[in-house]
Coordinates of N, CA and C in Angstrom, one line a residue:
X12 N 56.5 129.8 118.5 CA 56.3 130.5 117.2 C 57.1 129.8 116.1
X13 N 56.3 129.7 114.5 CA 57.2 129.0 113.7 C 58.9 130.0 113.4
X14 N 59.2 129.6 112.9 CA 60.7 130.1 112.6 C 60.6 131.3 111.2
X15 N 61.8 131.9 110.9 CA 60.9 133.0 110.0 C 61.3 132.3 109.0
X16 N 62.4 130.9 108.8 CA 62.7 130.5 107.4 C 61.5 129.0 107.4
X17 N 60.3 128.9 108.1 CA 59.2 128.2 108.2 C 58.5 129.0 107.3
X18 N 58.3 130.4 108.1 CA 57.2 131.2 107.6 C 57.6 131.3 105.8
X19 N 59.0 131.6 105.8 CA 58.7 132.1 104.2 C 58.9 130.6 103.3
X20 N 59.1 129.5 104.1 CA 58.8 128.2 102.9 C 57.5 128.4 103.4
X21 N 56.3 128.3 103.6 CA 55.0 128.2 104.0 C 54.6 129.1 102.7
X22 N 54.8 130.8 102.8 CA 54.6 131.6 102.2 C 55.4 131.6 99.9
X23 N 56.2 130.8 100.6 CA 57.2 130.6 99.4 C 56.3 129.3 98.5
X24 N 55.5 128.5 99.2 CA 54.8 127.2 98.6 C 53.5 128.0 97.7
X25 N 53.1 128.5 98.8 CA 51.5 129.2 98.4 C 51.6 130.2 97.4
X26 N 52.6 130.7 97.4 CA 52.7 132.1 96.4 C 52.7 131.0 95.1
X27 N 53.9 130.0 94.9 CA 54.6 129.5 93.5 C 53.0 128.6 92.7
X28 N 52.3 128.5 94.7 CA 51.2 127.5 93.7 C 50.1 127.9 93.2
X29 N 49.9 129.3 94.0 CA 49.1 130.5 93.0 C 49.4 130.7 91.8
X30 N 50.6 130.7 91.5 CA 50.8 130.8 90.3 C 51.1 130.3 89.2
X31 N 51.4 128.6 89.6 CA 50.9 127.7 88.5 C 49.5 127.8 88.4
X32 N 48.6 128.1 89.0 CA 47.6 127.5 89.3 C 46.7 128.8 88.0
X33 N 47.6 129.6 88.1 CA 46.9 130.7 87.1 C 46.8 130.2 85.7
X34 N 48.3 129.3 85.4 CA 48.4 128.9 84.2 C 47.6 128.1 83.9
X35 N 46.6 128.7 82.9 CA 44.9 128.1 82.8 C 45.2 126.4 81.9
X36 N 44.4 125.3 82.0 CA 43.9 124.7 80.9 C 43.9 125.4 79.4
X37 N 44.0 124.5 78.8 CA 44.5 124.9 77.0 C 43.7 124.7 76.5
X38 N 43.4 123.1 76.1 CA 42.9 122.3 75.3 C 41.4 123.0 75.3
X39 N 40.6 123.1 74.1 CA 39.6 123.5 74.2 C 38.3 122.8 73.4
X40 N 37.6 122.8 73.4 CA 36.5 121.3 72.9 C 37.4 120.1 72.9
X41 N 37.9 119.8 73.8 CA 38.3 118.0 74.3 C 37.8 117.4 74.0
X42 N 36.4 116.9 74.0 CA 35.9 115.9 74.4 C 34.8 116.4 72.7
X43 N 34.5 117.4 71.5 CA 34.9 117.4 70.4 C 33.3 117.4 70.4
X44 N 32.4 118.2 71.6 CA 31.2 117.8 71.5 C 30.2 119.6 71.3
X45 N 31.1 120.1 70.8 CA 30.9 121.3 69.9 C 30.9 121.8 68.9
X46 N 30.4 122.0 67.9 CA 31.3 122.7 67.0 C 30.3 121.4 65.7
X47 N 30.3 122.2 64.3 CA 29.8 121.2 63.3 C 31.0 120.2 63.1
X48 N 31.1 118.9 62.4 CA 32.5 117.9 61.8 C 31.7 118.0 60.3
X49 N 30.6 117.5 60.0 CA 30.4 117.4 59.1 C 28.8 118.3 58.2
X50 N 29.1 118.9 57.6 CA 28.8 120.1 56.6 C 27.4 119.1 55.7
X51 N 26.2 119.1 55.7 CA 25.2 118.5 54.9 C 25.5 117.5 54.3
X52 N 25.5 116.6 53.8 CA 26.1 115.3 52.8 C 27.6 115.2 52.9
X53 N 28.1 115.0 54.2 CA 29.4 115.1 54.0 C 29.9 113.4 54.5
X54 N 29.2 113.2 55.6 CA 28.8 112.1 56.4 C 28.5 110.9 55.7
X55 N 29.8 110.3 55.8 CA 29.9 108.4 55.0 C 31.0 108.9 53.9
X56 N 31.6 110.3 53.8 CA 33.2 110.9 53.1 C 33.9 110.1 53.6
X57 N 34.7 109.2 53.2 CA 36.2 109.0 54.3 C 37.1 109.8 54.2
X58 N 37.0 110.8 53.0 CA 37.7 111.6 52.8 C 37.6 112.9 53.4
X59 N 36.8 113.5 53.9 CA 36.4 114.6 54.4 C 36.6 114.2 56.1
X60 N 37.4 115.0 56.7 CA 37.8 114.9 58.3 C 36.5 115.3 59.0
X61 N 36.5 114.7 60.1 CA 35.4 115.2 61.2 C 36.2 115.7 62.5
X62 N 36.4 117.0 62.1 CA 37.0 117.8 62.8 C 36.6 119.1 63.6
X63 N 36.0 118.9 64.6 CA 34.8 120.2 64.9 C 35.9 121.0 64.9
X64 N 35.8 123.0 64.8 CA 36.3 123.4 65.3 C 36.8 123.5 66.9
X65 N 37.9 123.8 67.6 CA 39.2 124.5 66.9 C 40.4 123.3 66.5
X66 N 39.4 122.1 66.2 CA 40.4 121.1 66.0 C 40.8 121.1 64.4
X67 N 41.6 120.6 63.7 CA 41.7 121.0 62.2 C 42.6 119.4 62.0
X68 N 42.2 118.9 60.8 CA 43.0 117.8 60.5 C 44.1 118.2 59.9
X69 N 45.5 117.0 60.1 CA 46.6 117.6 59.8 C 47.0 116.5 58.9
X70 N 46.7 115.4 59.1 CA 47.0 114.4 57.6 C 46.1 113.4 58.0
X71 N 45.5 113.5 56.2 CA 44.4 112.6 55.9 C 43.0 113.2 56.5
X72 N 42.3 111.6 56.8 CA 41.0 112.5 57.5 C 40.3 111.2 58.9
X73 N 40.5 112.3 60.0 CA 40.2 111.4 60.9 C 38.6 111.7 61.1
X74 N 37.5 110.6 61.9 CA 36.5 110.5 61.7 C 35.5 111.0 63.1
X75 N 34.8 111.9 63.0 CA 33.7 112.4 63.8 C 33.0 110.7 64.2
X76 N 33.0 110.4 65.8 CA 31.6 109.6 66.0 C 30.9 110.3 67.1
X77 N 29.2 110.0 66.8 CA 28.4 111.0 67.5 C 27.4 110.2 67.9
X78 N 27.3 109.4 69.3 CA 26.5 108.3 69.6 C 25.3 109.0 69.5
X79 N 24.5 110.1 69.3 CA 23.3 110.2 69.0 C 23.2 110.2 67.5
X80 N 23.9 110.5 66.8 CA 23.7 110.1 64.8 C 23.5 111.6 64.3
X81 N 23.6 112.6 65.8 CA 23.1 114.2 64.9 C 24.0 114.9 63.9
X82 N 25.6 114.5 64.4 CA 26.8 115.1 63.3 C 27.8 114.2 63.4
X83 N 27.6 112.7 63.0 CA 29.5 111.7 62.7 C 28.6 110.5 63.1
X84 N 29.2 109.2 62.8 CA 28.7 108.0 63.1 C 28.2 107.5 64.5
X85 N 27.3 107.2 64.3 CA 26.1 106.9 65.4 C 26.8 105.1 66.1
X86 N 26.2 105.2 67.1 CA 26.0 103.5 67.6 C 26.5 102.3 66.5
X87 N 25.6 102.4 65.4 CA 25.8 101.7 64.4 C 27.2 101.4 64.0
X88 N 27.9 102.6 64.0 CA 29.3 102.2 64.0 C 29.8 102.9 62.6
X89 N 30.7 103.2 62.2 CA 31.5 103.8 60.9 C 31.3 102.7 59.5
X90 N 29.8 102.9 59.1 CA 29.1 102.1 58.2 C 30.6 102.1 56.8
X91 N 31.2 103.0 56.4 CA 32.2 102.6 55.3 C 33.1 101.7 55.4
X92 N 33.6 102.1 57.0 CA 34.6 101.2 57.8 C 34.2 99.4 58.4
X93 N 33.0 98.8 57.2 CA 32.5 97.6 58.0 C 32.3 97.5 59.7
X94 N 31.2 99.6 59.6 CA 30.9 99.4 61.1 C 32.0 99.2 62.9
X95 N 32.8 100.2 62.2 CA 34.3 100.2 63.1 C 33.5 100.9 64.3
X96 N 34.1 100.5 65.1 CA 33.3 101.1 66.8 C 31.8 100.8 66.7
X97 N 31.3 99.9 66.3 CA 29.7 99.6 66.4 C 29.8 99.3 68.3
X98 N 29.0 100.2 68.6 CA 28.6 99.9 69.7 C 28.6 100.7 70.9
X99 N 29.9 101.6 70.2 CA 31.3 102.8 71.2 C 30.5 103.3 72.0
X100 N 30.5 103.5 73.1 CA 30.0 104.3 73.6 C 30.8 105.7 74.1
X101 N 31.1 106.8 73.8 CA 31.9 108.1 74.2 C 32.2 108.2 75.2
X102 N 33.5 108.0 75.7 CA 33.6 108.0 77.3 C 33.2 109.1 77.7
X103 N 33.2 110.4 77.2 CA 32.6 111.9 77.7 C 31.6 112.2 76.5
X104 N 30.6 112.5 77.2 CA 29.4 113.0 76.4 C 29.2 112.3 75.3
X105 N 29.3 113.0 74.1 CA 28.6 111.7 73.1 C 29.3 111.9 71.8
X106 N 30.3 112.7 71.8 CA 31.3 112.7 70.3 C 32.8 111.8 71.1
X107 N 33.4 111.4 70.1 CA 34.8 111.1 70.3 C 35.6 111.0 68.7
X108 N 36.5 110.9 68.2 CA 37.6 110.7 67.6 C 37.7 109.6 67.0
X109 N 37.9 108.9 65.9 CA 38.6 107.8 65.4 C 39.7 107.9 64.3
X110 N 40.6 107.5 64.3 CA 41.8 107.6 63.6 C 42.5 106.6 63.2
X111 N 43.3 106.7 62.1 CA 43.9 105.3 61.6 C 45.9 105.4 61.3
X112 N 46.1 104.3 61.6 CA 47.5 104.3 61.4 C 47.8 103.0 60.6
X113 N 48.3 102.8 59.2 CA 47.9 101.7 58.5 C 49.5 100.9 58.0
X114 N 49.3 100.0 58.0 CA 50.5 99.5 56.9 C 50.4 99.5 55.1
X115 N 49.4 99.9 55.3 CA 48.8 99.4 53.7 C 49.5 100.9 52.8
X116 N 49.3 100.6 51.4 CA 49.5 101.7 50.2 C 51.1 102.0 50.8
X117 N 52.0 101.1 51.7 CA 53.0 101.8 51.4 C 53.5 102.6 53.6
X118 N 52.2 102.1 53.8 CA 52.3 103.1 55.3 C 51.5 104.3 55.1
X119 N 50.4 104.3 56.2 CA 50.0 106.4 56.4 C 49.6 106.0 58.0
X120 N 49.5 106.9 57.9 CA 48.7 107.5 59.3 C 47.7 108.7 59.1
X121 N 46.8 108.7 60.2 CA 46.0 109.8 60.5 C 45.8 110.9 61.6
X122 N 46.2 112.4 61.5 CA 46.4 113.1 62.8 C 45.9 113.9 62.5
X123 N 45.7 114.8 64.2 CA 44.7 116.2 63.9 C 45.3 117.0 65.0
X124 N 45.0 118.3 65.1 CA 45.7 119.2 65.7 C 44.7 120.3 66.6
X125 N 45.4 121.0 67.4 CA 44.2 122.2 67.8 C 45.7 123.3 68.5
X126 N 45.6 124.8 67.7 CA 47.0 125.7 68.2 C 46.1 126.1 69.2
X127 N 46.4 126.3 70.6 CA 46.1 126.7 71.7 C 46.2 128.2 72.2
X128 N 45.9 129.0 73.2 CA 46.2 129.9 73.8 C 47.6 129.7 74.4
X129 N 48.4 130.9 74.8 CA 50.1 130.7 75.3 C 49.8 129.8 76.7
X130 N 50.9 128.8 76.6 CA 51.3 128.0 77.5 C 52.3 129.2 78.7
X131 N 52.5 128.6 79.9 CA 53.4 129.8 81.1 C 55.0 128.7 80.9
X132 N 55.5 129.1 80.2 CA 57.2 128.6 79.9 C 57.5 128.0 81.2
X133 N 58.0 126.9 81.2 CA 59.0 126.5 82.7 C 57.8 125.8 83.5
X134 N 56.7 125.7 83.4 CA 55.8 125.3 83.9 C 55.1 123.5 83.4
X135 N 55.0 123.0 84.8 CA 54.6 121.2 84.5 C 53.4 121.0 84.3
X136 N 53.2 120.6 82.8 CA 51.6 120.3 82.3 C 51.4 118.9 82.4
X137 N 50.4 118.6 82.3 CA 50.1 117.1 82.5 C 49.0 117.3 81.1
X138 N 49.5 115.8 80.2 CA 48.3 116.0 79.4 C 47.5 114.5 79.5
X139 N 46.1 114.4 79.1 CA 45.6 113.4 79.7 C 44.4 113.1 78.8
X140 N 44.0 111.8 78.5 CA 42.8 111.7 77.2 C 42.3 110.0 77.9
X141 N 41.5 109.6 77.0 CA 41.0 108.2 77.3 C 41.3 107.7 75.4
X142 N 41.8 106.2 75.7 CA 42.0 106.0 74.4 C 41.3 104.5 74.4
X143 N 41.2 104.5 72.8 CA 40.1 102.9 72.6 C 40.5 102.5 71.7
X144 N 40.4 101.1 71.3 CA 40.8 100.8 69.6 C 39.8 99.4 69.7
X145 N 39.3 99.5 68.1 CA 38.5 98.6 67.4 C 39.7 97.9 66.7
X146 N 40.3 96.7 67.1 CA 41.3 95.7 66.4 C 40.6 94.4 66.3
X147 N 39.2 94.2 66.0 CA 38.9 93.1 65.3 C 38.9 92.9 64.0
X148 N 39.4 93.2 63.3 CA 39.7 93.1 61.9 C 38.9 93.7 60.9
X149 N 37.6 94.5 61.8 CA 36.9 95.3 60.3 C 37.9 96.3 59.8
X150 N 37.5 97.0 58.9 CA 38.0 98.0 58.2 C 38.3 97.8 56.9
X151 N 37.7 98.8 55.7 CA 37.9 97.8 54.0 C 39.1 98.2 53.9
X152 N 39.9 97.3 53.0 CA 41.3 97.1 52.5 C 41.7 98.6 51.4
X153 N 40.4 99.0 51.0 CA 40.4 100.1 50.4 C 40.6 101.3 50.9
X154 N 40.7 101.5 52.0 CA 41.1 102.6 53.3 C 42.1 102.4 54.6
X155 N 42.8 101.1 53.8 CA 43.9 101.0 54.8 C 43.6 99.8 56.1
X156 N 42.3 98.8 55.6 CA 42.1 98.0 56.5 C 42.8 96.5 55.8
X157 N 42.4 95.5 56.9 CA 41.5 95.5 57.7 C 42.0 95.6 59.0
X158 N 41.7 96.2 60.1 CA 42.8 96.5 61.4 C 42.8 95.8 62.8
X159 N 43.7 95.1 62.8 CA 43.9 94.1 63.6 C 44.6 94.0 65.3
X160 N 45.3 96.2 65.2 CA 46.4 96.3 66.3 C 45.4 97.3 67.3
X161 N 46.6 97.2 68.3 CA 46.2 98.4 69.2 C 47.3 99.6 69.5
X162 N 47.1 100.6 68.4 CA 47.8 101.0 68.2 C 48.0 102.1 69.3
X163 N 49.3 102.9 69.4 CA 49.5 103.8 70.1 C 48.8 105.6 69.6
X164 N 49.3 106.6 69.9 CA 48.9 108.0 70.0 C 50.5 108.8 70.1
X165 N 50.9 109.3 69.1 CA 52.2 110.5 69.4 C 51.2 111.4 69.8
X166 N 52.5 112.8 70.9 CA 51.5 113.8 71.0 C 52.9 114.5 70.6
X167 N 52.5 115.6 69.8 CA 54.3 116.6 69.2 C 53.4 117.9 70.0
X168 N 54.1 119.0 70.5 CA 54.4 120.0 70.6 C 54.8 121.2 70.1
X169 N 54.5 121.8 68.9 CA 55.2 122.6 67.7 C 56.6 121.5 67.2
X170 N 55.7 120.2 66.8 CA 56.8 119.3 65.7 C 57.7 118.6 66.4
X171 N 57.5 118.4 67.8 CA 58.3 118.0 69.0 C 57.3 116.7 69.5
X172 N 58.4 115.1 70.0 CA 57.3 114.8 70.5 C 57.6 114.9 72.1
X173 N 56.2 114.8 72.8 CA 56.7 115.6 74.5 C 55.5 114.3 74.8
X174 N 55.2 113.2 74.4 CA 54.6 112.0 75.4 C 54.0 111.3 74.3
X175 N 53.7 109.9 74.6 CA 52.7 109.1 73.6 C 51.4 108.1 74.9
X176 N 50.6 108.5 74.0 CA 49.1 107.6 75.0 C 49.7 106.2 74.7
X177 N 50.0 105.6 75.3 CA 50.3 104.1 74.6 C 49.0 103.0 75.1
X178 N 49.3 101.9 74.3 CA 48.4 101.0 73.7 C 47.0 100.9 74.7
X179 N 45.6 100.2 74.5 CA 45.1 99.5 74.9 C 45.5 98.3 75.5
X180 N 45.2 97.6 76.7 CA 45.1 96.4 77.1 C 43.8 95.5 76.6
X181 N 42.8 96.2 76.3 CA 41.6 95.2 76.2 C 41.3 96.3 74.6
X182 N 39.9 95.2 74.1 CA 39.6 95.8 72.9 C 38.1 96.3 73.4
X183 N 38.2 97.6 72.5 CA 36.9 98.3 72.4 C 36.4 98.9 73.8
X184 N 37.4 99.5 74.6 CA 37.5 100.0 76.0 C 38.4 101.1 76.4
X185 N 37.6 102.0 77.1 CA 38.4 103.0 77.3 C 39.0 102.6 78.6
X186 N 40.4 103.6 78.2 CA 41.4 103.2 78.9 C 42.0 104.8 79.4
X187 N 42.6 105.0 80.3 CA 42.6 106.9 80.5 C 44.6 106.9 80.4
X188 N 45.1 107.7 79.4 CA 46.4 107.8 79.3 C 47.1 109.3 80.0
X189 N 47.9 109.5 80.7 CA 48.5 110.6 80.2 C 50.3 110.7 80.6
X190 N 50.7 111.9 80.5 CA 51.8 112.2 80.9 C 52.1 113.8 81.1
X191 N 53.4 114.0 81.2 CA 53.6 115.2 82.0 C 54.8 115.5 81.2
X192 N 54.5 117.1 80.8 CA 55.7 117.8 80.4 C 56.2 119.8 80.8
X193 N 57.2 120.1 80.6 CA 57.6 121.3 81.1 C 57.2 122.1 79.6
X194 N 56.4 123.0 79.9 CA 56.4 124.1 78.5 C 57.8 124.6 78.1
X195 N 57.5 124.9 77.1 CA 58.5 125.6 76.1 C 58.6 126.8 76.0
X196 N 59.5 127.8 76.2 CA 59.2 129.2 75.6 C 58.8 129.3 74.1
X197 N 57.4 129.8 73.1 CA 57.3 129.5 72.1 C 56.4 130.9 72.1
X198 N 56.5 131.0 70.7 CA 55.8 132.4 70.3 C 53.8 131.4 69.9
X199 N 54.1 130.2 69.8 CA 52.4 129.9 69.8 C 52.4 128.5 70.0
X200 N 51.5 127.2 70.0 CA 51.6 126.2 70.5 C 50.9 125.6 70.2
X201 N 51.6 124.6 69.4 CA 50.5 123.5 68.6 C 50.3 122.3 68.8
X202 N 49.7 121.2 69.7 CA 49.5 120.5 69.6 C 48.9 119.4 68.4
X203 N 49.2 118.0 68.3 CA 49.4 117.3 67.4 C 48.9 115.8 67.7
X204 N 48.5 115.1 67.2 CA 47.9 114.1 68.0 C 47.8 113.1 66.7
X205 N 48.7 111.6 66.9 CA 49.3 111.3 65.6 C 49.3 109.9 65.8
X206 N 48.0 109.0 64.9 CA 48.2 107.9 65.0 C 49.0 107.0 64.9
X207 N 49.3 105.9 65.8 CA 50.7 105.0 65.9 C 50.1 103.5 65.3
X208 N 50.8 102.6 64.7 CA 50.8 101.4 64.7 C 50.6 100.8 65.9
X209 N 50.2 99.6 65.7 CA 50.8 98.9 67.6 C 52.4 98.8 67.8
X210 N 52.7 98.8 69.0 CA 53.8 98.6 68.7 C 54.2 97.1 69.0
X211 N 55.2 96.6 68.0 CA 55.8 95.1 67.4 C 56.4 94.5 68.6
X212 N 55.9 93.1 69.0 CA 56.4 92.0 69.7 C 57.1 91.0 68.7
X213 N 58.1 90.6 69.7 CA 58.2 88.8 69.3 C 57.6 88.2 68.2
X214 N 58.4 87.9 66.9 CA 57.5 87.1 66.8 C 55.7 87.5 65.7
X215 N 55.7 88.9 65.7 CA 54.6 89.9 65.4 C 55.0 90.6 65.3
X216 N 54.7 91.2 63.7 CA 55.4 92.7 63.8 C 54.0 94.1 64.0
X217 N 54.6 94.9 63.9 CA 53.5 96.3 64.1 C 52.2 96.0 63.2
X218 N 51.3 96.5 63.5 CA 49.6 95.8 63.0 C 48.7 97.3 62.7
X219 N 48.0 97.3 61.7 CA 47.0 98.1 61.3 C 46.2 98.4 62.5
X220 N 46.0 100.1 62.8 CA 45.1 100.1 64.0 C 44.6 101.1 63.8
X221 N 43.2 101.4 64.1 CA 42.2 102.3 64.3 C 41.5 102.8 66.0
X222 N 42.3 103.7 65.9 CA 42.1 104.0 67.3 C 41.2 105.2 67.6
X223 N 40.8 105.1 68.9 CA 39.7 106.4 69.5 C 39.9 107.3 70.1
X224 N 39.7 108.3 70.5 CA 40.4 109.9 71.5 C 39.5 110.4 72.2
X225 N 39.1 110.4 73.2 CA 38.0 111.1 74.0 C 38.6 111.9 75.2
X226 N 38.4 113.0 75.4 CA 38.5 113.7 76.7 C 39.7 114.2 76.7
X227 N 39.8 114.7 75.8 CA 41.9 115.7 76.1 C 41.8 116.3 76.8
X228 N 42.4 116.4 77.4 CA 42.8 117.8 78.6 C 44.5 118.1 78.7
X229 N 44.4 119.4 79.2 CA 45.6 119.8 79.5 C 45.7 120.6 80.5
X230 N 46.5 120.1 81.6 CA 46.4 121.4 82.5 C 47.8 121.2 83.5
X231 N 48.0 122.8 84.4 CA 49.1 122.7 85.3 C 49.5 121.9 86.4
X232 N 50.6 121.6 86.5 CA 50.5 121.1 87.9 C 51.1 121.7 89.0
X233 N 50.3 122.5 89.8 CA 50.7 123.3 90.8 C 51.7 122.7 91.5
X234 N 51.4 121.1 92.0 CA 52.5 121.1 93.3 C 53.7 120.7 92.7
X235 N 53.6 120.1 91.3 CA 55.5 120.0 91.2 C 55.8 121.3 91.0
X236 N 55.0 121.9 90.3 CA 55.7 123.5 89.7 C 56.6 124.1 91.1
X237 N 55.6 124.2 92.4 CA 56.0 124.6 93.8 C 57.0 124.2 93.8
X238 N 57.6 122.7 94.3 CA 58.1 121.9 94.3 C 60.1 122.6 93.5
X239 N 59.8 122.6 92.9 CA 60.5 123.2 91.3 C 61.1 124.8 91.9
X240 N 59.7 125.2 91.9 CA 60.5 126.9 92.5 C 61.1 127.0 93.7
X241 N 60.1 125.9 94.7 CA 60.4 126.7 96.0 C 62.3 126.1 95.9
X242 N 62.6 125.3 95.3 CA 64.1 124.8 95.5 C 65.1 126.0 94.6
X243 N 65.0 126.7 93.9 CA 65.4 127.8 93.7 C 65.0 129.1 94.2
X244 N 64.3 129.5 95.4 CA 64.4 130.1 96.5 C 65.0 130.0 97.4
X245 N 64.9 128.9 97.9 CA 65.6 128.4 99.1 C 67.2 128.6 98.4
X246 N 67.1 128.1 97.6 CA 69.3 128.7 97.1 C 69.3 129.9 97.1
X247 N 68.0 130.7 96.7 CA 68.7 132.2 96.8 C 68.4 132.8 98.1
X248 N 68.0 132.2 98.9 CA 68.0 132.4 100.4 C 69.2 132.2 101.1
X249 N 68.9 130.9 100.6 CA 70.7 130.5 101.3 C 72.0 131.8 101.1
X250 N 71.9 131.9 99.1 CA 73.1 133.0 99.1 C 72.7 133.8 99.9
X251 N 71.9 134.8 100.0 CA 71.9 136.0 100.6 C 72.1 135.9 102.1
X252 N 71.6 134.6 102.5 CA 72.1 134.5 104.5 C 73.5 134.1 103.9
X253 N 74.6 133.3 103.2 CA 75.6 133.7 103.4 C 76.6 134.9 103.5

């Protein structure tokens, strides 16, 4: 027969992973193939964000692409931008994200946000996206081109940073990033998503980059969370058999 301190790590795993397991997914239109970006004649604005709902731009204006042409730049590519992502294909469904992080006017960047439902405090999320960048040098000089890097992705947490997607290896290719972090006790939860320069080698410094975002997700990870609790049961098992 197992042992009774078998039975309750057995029972002690299963409980902790039911209950990460409750702590739902966040992130909501990911992949950004919901929702209007752009409002009748708004399409070929560099100024106007393509932001479906519940995503909201947070500086400047990042750009809707919609490989079918029904709401953000089509196949053809981001005609203002000398045709930036001509070709992209959406690694999920048919919208994705483009954003810019520039050296020009001085330095800007481009970021967008989405405030979430409550995260479960103490609990290991994993966040995870596909990223791309067009660094062959289109982009007009009059919006911060022409972009030549592969730039990175901050992600902040209510103004916190908690991971970065870093660079491309190849150009105009999706590439799948993520990382892993412990929630915060917070009265609400905002994600932030914040275009990077490349980052500077040798020799080269940091480079104008225009990069892509497809497929966010956010979700728990049951077996570290286990992992995590069942080792503060087991101590308070211990105490109480002492």
């Amino acid at each position: 027969m197992p042992s009774i301190a078998a039975s309750f790590v057995r029972s002690a795993v299963l409980a902790l992973g039911i209950a990460a397991s409750t702590a739902a997914a966040n992130i909501v239109n990911g992949s950004f193939e919901s929702g209007v970006a752009y409002p009748l004649g708004q399409l070929g604005n560099p100024n106007h964000p393509g932001t479906p709902t519940p995503w909201f731009a947070t500086v400047n204006s990042p750009d809707l692409y919609d490989n079918t042409s029904a709401d953000g730049y089509g196949l053809g590519g981001h005609f203002v931008y000398q045709n930036m992502f001509q070709g992209m294909v959406a690694h999920h469904g048919n919208r994705f994200i483009g954003f810019a992080a520039s050296t020009a006017f001085g330095g800007f960047t481009e970021a967008f946000a989405q405030t979430t439902s409550p995260l479960t405090a103490g609990t290991l999320y994993t966040m995870s996206a596909a990223i791309a960048a067009d660094d062959t040098g289109r982009g007009q000089a009059n919006f911060g081109g022409p972009f030549t890097g592969r730039g990175e992705v901050n992600v902040l947490l209510n103004g916190n940073l908690i991971g970065v997607f870093t660079q491309n290896t190849l150009s105009l290719t999706w590439e799948t990033r993520s990382f892993s972090f412990i929630a915060p006790a917070a009265s609400s939860y905002t994600f932030e998503f914040i275009a990077q320069l490349s980052p500077g080698i040798p020799g080269r410094p940091p480079e104008s980059s225009y990069i892509g975002l497809d497929g966010i997700t956010l979700v728990p990870t049951p077996g570290a969370a286990a992992v995590l609790g069942l080792g503060g049961l087991l101590a308070a098992r211990r105490r109480r058999a002492a």
